[in-house]
Amino acid sequence: MRFLAGVLVGVAVLGAAAFFLLASGLFEVAAAVPPGSLETHLARFALDRSISRRAPNTTNPVGKDADALREGREHYKDMCVACHGAPGVDPSEVGEGLNPPAPDLTLERVQRRSDGELFWIVQNGIRMSGMPAFGPTHKERQIWEIVAFLRHLPSITPEEEKALGAGKKDGD
Ligand code: HEC
């Protein structure tokens, strides 16, 4: 009984402390200030667990033929390059101001994700970050084409880099 009362008091004290921290306005919300490492690690852990729980366990049904890759590249150019950039292409100034930052999608930790996880992220977006949901505006097939292109992104050719805007200055 005494143990249970102790636990309840502990929970109440923690809840009150959390409330006062939030109510005090001390919690940082500026995009210009990077989060501490505890917040970054906790948020990434929760994000990865949430994505892996929800992502479909499917391999890409559109395959990776030339048509799918071309379609995927067109979508990537219009919808993604401004924030994520691409090999040979810098993100726009909008993309550079994001916090959390929009990662380089050729990174190993991104490419390690399953096809289903990449599909889920592009379809649903990531709340409280700049990553938009493309499900409301894109058909499932189009999202799978984007996923096919994401897989190809680390090894794109110089022609494909150019098609994504490599060699152009901001404002061109
Ligand atoms: C307005 C900016 C913006 C646009 C446009 C955008 N993203 Fe993102 N994206 C982000 C940000 C910011 C994150 C990081 C979210 C986080 O870490 O919590 C992200 C994360 C991701 C991730 C997860 C990376 C990881 O950590 O494993 C993938 C995959 C992704 N985006 C793909 C895309 C694709 C594909 C498109 C285009 C269809 C796109 N994004 C368009 C901002 C953007």
PDB file of C-alpha atoms and ligand atoms in Angstrom:
ATOM      1  CA  MET A   1       0.000   0.000   0.000  1.00  0.00           C
ATOM      2  CA  ARG A   2       2.731   2.362   1.034  1.00  0.00           C
ATOM      3  CA  PHE A   3       4.681   1.400  -2.126  1.00  0.00           C
ATOM      4  CA  LEU A   4       1.678   2.146  -4.334  1.00  0.00           C
ATOM      5  CA  ALA A   5       1.168   5.522  -2.652  1.00  0.00           C
ATOM      6  CA  GLY A   6       4.852   6.323  -3.265  1.00  0.00           C
ATOM      7  CA  VAL A   7       4.524   5.487  -6.952  1.00  0.00           C
ATOM      8  CA  LEU A   8       1.404   7.647  -7.287  1.00  0.00           C
ATOM      9  CA  VAL A   9       3.086  10.609  -5.572  1.00  0.00           C
ATOM     10  CA  GLY A  10       6.143  10.125  -7.826  1.00  0.00           C
ATOM     11  CA  VAL A  11       3.963  10.148 -10.966  1.00  0.00           C
ATOM     12  CA  ALA A  12       2.094  13.248  -9.757  1.00  0.00           C
ATOM     13  CA  VAL A  13       5.362  15.107  -9.018  1.00  0.00           C
ATOM     14  CA  LEU A  14       6.796  14.218 -12.445  1.00  0.00           C
ATOM     15  CA  GLY A  15       3.558  15.290 -14.163  1.00  0.00           C
ATOM     16  CA  ALA A  16       3.562  18.603 -12.269  1.00  0.00           C
ATOM     17  CA  ALA A  17       7.255  19.201 -13.131  1.00  0.00           C
ATOM     18  CA  ALA A  18       6.565  18.513 -16.824  1.00  0.00           C
ATOM     19  CA  PHE A  19       3.571  20.875 -16.716  1.00  0.00           C
ATOM     20  CA  PHE A  20       5.587  23.683 -15.097  1.00  0.00           C
ATOM     21  CA  LEU A  21       8.417  23.232 -17.620  1.00  0.00           C
ATOM     22  CA  LEU A  22       5.945  23.615 -20.501  1.00  0.00           C
ATOM     23  CA  ALA A  23       3.980  26.422 -18.808  1.00  0.00           C
ATOM     24  CA  SER A  24       7.174  28.372 -18.017  1.00  0.00           C
ATOM     25  CA  GLY A  25       7.903  28.825 -21.748  1.00  0.00           C
ATOM     26  CA  LEU A  26      11.452  27.495 -21.247  1.00  0.00           C
ATOM     27  CA  PHE A  27      10.936  24.720 -23.800  1.00  0.00           C
ATOM     28  CA  GLU A  28      12.774  25.821 -26.977  1.00  0.00           C
ATOM     29  CA  VAL A  29      10.731  25.861 -30.199  1.00  0.00           C
ATOM     30  CA  ALA A  30      13.019  27.945 -32.489  1.00  0.00           C
ATOM     31  CA  ALA A  31      14.041  26.136 -35.680  1.00  0.00           C
ATOM     32  CA  ALA A  32      17.296  28.120 -35.518  1.00  0.00           C
ATOM     33  CA  VAL A  33      18.352  26.316 -32.293  1.00  0.00           C
ATOM     34  CA  PRO A  34      19.367  22.646 -32.723  1.00  0.00           C
ATOM     35  CA  PRO A  35      17.791  20.247 -30.165  1.00  0.00           C
ATOM     36  CA  GLY A  36      19.937  18.622 -27.463  1.00  0.00           C
ATOM     37  CA  SER A  37      21.230  15.107 -27.960  1.00  0.00           C
ATOM     38  CA  LEU A  38      18.716  13.559 -25.493  1.00  0.00           C
ATOM     39  CA  GLU A  39      15.760  15.014 -27.419  1.00  0.00           C
ATOM     40  CA  THR A  40      17.307  13.974 -30.762  1.00  0.00           C
ATOM     41  CA  HIS A  41      17.887  10.399 -29.621  1.00  0.00           C
ATOM     42  CA  LEU A  42      14.472   9.989 -27.992  1.00  0.00           C
ATOM     43  CA  ALA A  43      12.657  11.493 -30.987  1.00  0.00           C
ATOM     44  CA  ARG A  44      14.560   9.329 -33.490  1.00  0.00           C
ATOM     45  CA  PHE A  45      13.893   6.209 -31.405  1.00  0.00           C
ATOM     46  CA  ALA A  46      10.142   6.949 -31.214  1.00  0.00           C
ATOM     47  CA  LEU A  47      10.072   7.816 -34.949  1.00  0.00           C
ATOM     48  CA  ASP A  48      11.783   4.590 -36.023  1.00  0.00           C
ATOM     49  CA  ARG A  49       9.535   2.439 -33.789  1.00  0.00           C
ATOM     50  CA  SER A  50       6.393   4.167 -35.054  1.00  0.00           C
ATOM     51  CA  ILE A  51       7.364   3.820 -38.728  1.00  0.00           C
ATOM     52  CA  SER A  52       8.339   0.167 -38.412  1.00  0.00           C
ATOM     53  CA  ARG A  53       5.031  -0.625 -36.663  1.00  0.00           C
ATOM     54  CA  ARG A  54       2.908   1.022 -39.358  1.00  0.00           C
ATOM     55  CA  ALA A  55       4.804   0.373 -42.620  1.00  0.00           C
ATOM     56  CA  PRO A  56       3.395  -2.262 -44.997  1.00  0.00           C
ATOM     57  CA  ASN A  57       5.449  -5.420 -45.404  1.00  0.00           C
ATOM     58  CA  THR A  58       5.450  -5.221 -49.217  1.00  0.00           C
ATOM     59  CA  THR A  59       8.209  -5.077 -51.787  1.00  0.00           C
ATOM     60  CA  ASN A  60       7.871  -2.423 -54.476  1.00  0.00           C
ATOM     61  CA  PRO A  61       5.174  -3.591 -56.930  1.00  0.00           C
ATOM     62  CA  VAL A  62       6.313  -1.242 -59.757  1.00  0.00           C
ATOM     63  CA  GLY A  63       9.820  -2.758 -59.949  1.00  0.00           C
ATOM     64  CA  LYS A  64      12.639  -0.584 -61.266  1.00  0.00           C
ATOM     65  CA  ASP A  65      12.240  -0.461 -65.038  1.00  0.00           C
ATOM     66  CA  ALA A  66      13.208   2.673 -66.958  1.00  0.00           C
ATOM     67  CA  ASP A  67       9.623   4.056 -67.063  1.00  0.00           C
ATOM     68  CA  ALA A  68       9.136   3.757 -63.284  1.00  0.00           C
ATOM     69  CA  LEU A  69      12.516   5.395 -62.627  1.00  0.00           C
ATOM     70  CA  ARG A  70      11.775   8.267 -65.038  1.00  0.00           C
ATOM     71  CA  GLU A  71       8.372   8.914 -63.480  1.00  0.00           C
ATOM     72  CA  GLY A  72       9.912   8.704 -59.993  1.00  0.00           C
ATOM     73  CA  ARG A  73      12.644  11.152 -60.999  1.00  0.00           C
ATOM     74  CA  GLU A  74      10.083  13.685 -62.271  1.00  0.00           C
ATOM     75  CA  HIS A  75       8.207  13.527 -58.962  1.00  0.00           C
ATOM     76  CA  TYR A  76      11.477  13.747 -57.010  1.00  0.00           C
ATOM     77  CA  LYS A  77      12.495  16.848 -58.945  1.00  0.00           C
ATOM     78  CA  ASP A  78       9.152  18.605 -58.402  1.00  0.00           C
ATOM     79  CA  MET A  79       8.464  17.468 -54.844  1.00  0.00           C
ATOM     80  CA  CYS A  80      11.637  16.501 -52.945  1.00  0.00           C
ATOM     81  CA  VAL A  81      14.819  18.100 -54.260  1.00  0.00           C
ATOM     82  CA  ALA A  82      14.084  21.523 -52.709  1.00  0.00           C
ATOM     83  CA  CYS A  83      14.405  20.066 -49.206  1.00  0.00           C
ATOM     84  CA  HIS A  84      16.557  16.942 -49.591  1.00  0.00           C
ATOM     85  CA  GLY A  85      18.818  17.879 -52.509  1.00  0.00           C
ATOM     86  CA  ALA A  86      20.359  15.080 -54.599  1.00  0.00           C
ATOM     87  CA  PRO A  87      23.836  14.047 -55.745  1.00  0.00           C
ATOM     88  CA  GLY A  88      25.241  17.196 -57.402  1.00  0.00           C
ATOM     89  CA  VAL A  89      22.197  19.307 -56.365  1.00  0.00           C
ATOM     90  CA  ASP A  90      22.034  21.443 -53.206  1.00  0.00           C
ATOM     91  CA  PRO A  91      18.733  21.868 -51.355  1.00  0.00           C
ATOM     92  CA  SER A  92      17.046  25.281 -51.696  1.00  0.00           C
ATOM     93  CA  GLU A  93      17.313  27.944 -48.978  1.00  0.00           C
ATOM     94  CA  VAL A  94      13.931  26.750 -47.675  1.00  0.00           C
ATOM     95  CA  GLY A  95      15.385  23.253 -47.260  1.00  0.00           C
ATOM     96  CA  GLU A  96      18.502  24.534 -45.535  1.00  0.00           C
ATOM     97  CA  GLY A  97      16.491  26.238 -42.754  1.00  0.00           C
ATOM     98  CA  LEU A  98      14.674  23.076 -41.638  1.00  0.00           C
ATOM     99  CA  ASN A  99      14.997  21.667 -38.123  1.00  0.00           C
ATOM    100  CA  PRO A 100      15.109  18.682 -37.898  1.00  0.00           C
ATOM    101  CA  PRO A 101      17.112  18.876 -41.131  1.00  0.00           C
ATOM    102  CA  ALA A 102      15.922  17.072 -44.258  1.00  0.00           C
ATOM    103  CA  PRO A 103      18.537  14.298 -44.546  1.00  0.00           C
ATOM    104  CA  ASP A 104      20.501  13.363 -47.644  1.00  0.00           C
ATOM    105  CA  LEU A 105      18.455  10.399 -48.875  1.00  0.00           C
ATOM    106  CA  THR A 106      21.503   8.540 -50.210  1.00  0.00           C
ATOM    107  CA  LEU A 107      22.704   8.009 -46.597  1.00  0.00           C
ATOM    108  CA  GLU A 108      23.111   4.394 -45.561  1.00  0.00           C
ATOM    109  CA  ARG A 109      20.739   4.797 -42.596  1.00  0.00           C
ATOM    110  CA  VAL A 110      17.969   5.894 -44.998  1.00  0.00           C
ATOM    111  CA  GLN A 111      18.734   3.285 -47.671  1.00  0.00           C
ATOM    112  CA  ARG A 112      18.659   0.589 -44.949  1.00  0.00           C
ATOM    113  CA  ARG A 113      14.927   1.173 -44.529  1.00  0.00           C
ATOM    114  CA  SER A 114      12.581  -1.340 -46.196  1.00  0.00           C
ATOM    115  CA  ASP A 115      10.599  -0.425 -49.332  1.00  0.00           C
ATOM    116  CA  GLY A 116       7.452  -0.460 -47.169  1.00  0.00           C
ATOM    117  CA  GLU A 117       8.973   2.015 -44.690  1.00  0.00           C
ATOM    118  CA  LEU A 118      10.015   4.440 -47.436  1.00  0.00           C
ATOM    119  CA  PHE A 119       6.530   4.133 -48.959  1.00  0.00           C
ATOM    120  CA  TRP A 120       4.887   4.813 -45.583  1.00  0.00           C
ATOM    121  CA  ILE A 121       7.071   7.881 -44.887  1.00  0.00           C
ATOM    122  CA  VAL A 122       6.350   9.438 -48.303  1.00  0.00           C
ATOM    123  CA  GLN A 123       2.618   8.642 -48.098  1.00  0.00           C
ATOM    124  CA  ASN A 124       2.081   9.834 -44.506  1.00  0.00           C
ATOM    125  CA  GLY A 125       4.837  12.371 -43.853  1.00  0.00           C
ATOM    126  CA  ILE A 126       6.404  13.016 -40.430  1.00  0.00           C
ATOM    127  CA  ARG A 127       4.446  15.231 -38.062  1.00  0.00           C
ATOM    128  CA  MET A 128       6.223  18.119 -36.308  1.00  0.00           C
ATOM    129  CA  SER A 129       8.946  18.169 -38.967  1.00  0.00           C
ATOM    130  CA  GLY A 130       8.927  19.692 -42.464  1.00  0.00           C
ATOM    131  CA  MET A 131       8.312  16.282 -44.085  1.00  0.00           C
ATOM    132  CA  PRO A 132       4.926  16.543 -45.878  1.00  0.00           C
ATOM    133  CA  ALA A 133       2.420  13.714 -46.489  1.00  0.00           C
ATOM    134  CA  PHE A 134       2.148  13.001 -50.228  1.00  0.00           C
ATOM    135  CA  GLY A 135      -0.697  10.468 -49.825  1.00  0.00           C
ATOM    136  CA  PRO A 136      -3.431  13.117 -50.112  1.00  0.00           C
ATOM    137  CA  THR A 137      -2.068  14.324 -53.474  1.00  0.00           C
ATOM    138  CA  HIS A 138      -0.504  11.205 -55.039  1.00  0.00           C
ATOM    139  CA  LYS A 139      -1.752   7.789 -56.112  1.00  0.00           C
ATOM    140  CA  GLU A 140      -0.143   4.731 -54.505  1.00  0.00           C
ATOM    141  CA  ARG A 141       1.491   3.836 -57.816  1.00  0.00           C
ATOM    142  CA  GLN A 142       3.158   7.256 -58.024  1.00  0.00           C
ATOM    143  CA  ILE A 143       4.499   6.878 -54.481  1.00  0.00           C
ATOM    144  CA  TRP A 144       5.968   3.453 -55.357  1.00  0.00           C
ATOM    145  CA  GLU A 145       7.655   5.082 -58.391  1.00  0.00           C
ATOM    146  CA  ILE A 146       9.198   7.642 -56.040  1.00  0.00           C
ATOM    147  CA  VAL A 147      10.397   4.783 -53.800  1.00  0.00           C
ATOM    148  CA  ALA A 148      11.942   3.052 -56.852  1.00  0.00           C
ATOM    149  CA  PHE A 149      13.800   6.270 -57.658  1.00  0.00           C
ATOM    150  CA  LEU A 150      14.939   6.687 -54.021  1.00  0.00           C
ATOM    151  CA  ARG A 151      16.622   3.278 -54.260  1.00  0.00           C
ATOM    152  CA  HIS A 152      18.356   4.385 -57.456  1.00  0.00           C
ATOM    153  CA  LEU A 153      19.369   7.830 -56.070  1.00  0.00           C
ATOM    154  CA  PRO A 154      22.833   6.806 -54.711  1.00  0.00           C
ATOM    155  CA  SER A 155      23.902   5.668 -58.205  1.00  0.00           C
ATOM    156  CA  ILE A 156      22.307   8.213 -60.560  1.00  0.00           C
ATOM    157  CA  THR A 157      24.151   9.084 -63.780  1.00  0.00           C
ATOM    158  CA  PRO A 158      25.506  12.582 -64.619  1.00  0.00           C
ATOM    159  CA  GLU A 159      22.564  12.974 -67.075  1.00  0.00           C
ATOM    160  CA  GLU A 160      20.099  12.213 -64.289  1.00  0.00           C
ATOM    161  CA  GLU A 161      21.877  14.679 -61.989  1.00  0.00           C
ATOM    162  CA  LYS A 162      21.458  17.316 -64.687  1.00  0.00           C
ATOM    163  CA  ALA A 163      17.780  16.448 -65.106  1.00  0.00           C
ATOM    164  CA  LEU A 164      17.381  17.110 -61.348  1.00  0.00           C
ATOM    165  CA  GLY A 165      18.970  20.551 -61.680  1.00  0.00           C
ATOM    166  CA  ALA A 166      22.709  19.933 -61.138  1.00  0.00           C
ATOM    167  CA  GLY A 167      24.870  22.780 -62.427  1.00  0.00           C
ATOM    168  CA  LYS A 168      22.099  25.393 -62.078  1.00  0.00           C
ATOM    169  CA  LYS A 169      22.507  28.330 -59.728  1.00  0.00           C
ATOM    170  CA  ASP A 170      19.753  29.376 -57.259  1.00  0.00           C
ATOM    171  CA  GLY A 171      17.160  31.435 -59.076  1.00  0.00           C
ATOM    172  CA  ASP A 172      17.809  29.903 -62.522  1.00  0.00           C
TER     173      ASP A 172
HETATM  174  C1  HEC B   1       9.455  20.861 -47.066  1.00  0.00           C
HETATM  175  C2  HEC B   1      10.598  20.009 -46.945  1.00  0.00           C
HETATM  176  C3  HEC B   1      10.512  18.558 -47.380  1.00  0.00           C
HETATM  177  C4  HEC B   1      10.044  18.075 -48.566  1.00  0.00           C
HETATM  178  C5  HEC B   1       9.438  18.869 -49.729  1.00  0.00           C
HETATM  179  C6  HEC B   1      10.263  16.657 -48.524  1.00  0.00           C
HETATM  180  N1  HEC B   1      10.840  16.283 -47.351  1.00  0.00           N
HETATM  181 FE1  HEC B   1      11.369  14.391 -46.775  1.00  0.00          FE
HETATM  182  N2  HEC B   1      11.910  15.066 -44.959  1.00  0.00           N
HETATM  183  C7  HEC B   1      11.942  16.391 -44.580  1.00  0.00           C
HETATM  184  C8  HEC B   1      12.431  16.483 -43.213  1.00  0.00           C
HETATM  185  C9  HEC B   1      12.597  17.758 -42.415  1.00  0.00           C
HETATM  186  C10 HEC B   1      12.705  15.175 -42.797  1.00  0.00           C
HETATM  187  C11 HEC B   1      13.279  14.734 -41.439  1.00  0.00           C
HETATM  188  C12 HEC B   1      12.170  14.373 -40.480  1.00  0.00           C
HETATM  189  C13 HEC B   1      12.710  13.869 -39.143  1.00  0.00           C
HETATM  190  O1  HEC B   1      13.881  13.473 -39.051  1.00  0.00           O
HETATM  191  O2  HEC B   1      11.929  13.867 -38.202  1.00  0.00           O
HETATM  192  C14 HEC B   1      12.372  14.301 -43.924  1.00  0.00           C
HETATM  193  C15 HEC B   1      12.503  12.933 -43.885  1.00  0.00           C
HETATM  194  C16 HEC B   1      12.338  12.106 -44.975  1.00  0.00           C
HETATM  195  C17 HEC B   1      12.604  10.684 -45.003  1.00  0.00           C
HETATM  196  C18 HEC B   1      13.058   9.843 -43.808  1.00  0.00           C
HETATM  197  C19 HEC B   1      14.565   9.860 -43.743  1.00  0.00           C
HETATM  198  C20 HEC B   1      15.088   9.045 -42.583  1.00  0.00           C
HETATM  199  O3  HEC B   1      15.436   9.639 -41.562  1.00  0.00           O
HETATM  200  O4  HEC B   1      15.153   7.828 -42.723  1.00  0.00           O
HETATM  201  C21 HEC B   1      12.366  10.242 -46.275  1.00  0.00           C
HETATM  202  C22 HEC B   1      12.513   8.822 -46.806  1.00  0.00           C
HETATM  203  C23 HEC B   1      11.932  11.397 -47.045  1.00  0.00           C
HETATM  204  N3  HEC B   1      11.920  12.514 -46.233  1.00  0.00           N
HETATM  205  C24 HEC B   1      11.609  11.365 -48.385  1.00  0.00           C
HETATM  206  C25 HEC B   1      11.085  12.449 -49.087  1.00  0.00           C
HETATM  207  C26 HEC B   1      10.636  12.358 -50.459  1.00  0.00           C
HETATM  208  C27 HEC B   1      10.733  11.135 -51.346  1.00  0.00           C
HETATM  209  C28 HEC B   1      10.133  13.586 -50.776  1.00  0.00           C
HETATM  210  C29 HEC B   1       9.442  14.005 -52.050  1.00  0.00           C
HETATM  211  C30 HEC B   1       8.332  13.177 -52.508  1.00  0.00           C
HETATM  212  C31 HEC B   1      10.311  14.447 -49.625  1.00  0.00           C
HETATM  213  N4  HEC B   1      10.889  13.727 -48.623  1.00  0.00           N
HETATM  214  C32 HEC B   1       9.955  15.796 -49.573  1.00  0.00           C
HETATM  215  C33 HEC B   1      11.567  17.479 -45.337  1.00  0.00           C
HETATM  216  C34 HEC B   1      11.009  17.417 -46.615  1.00  0.00           C
END
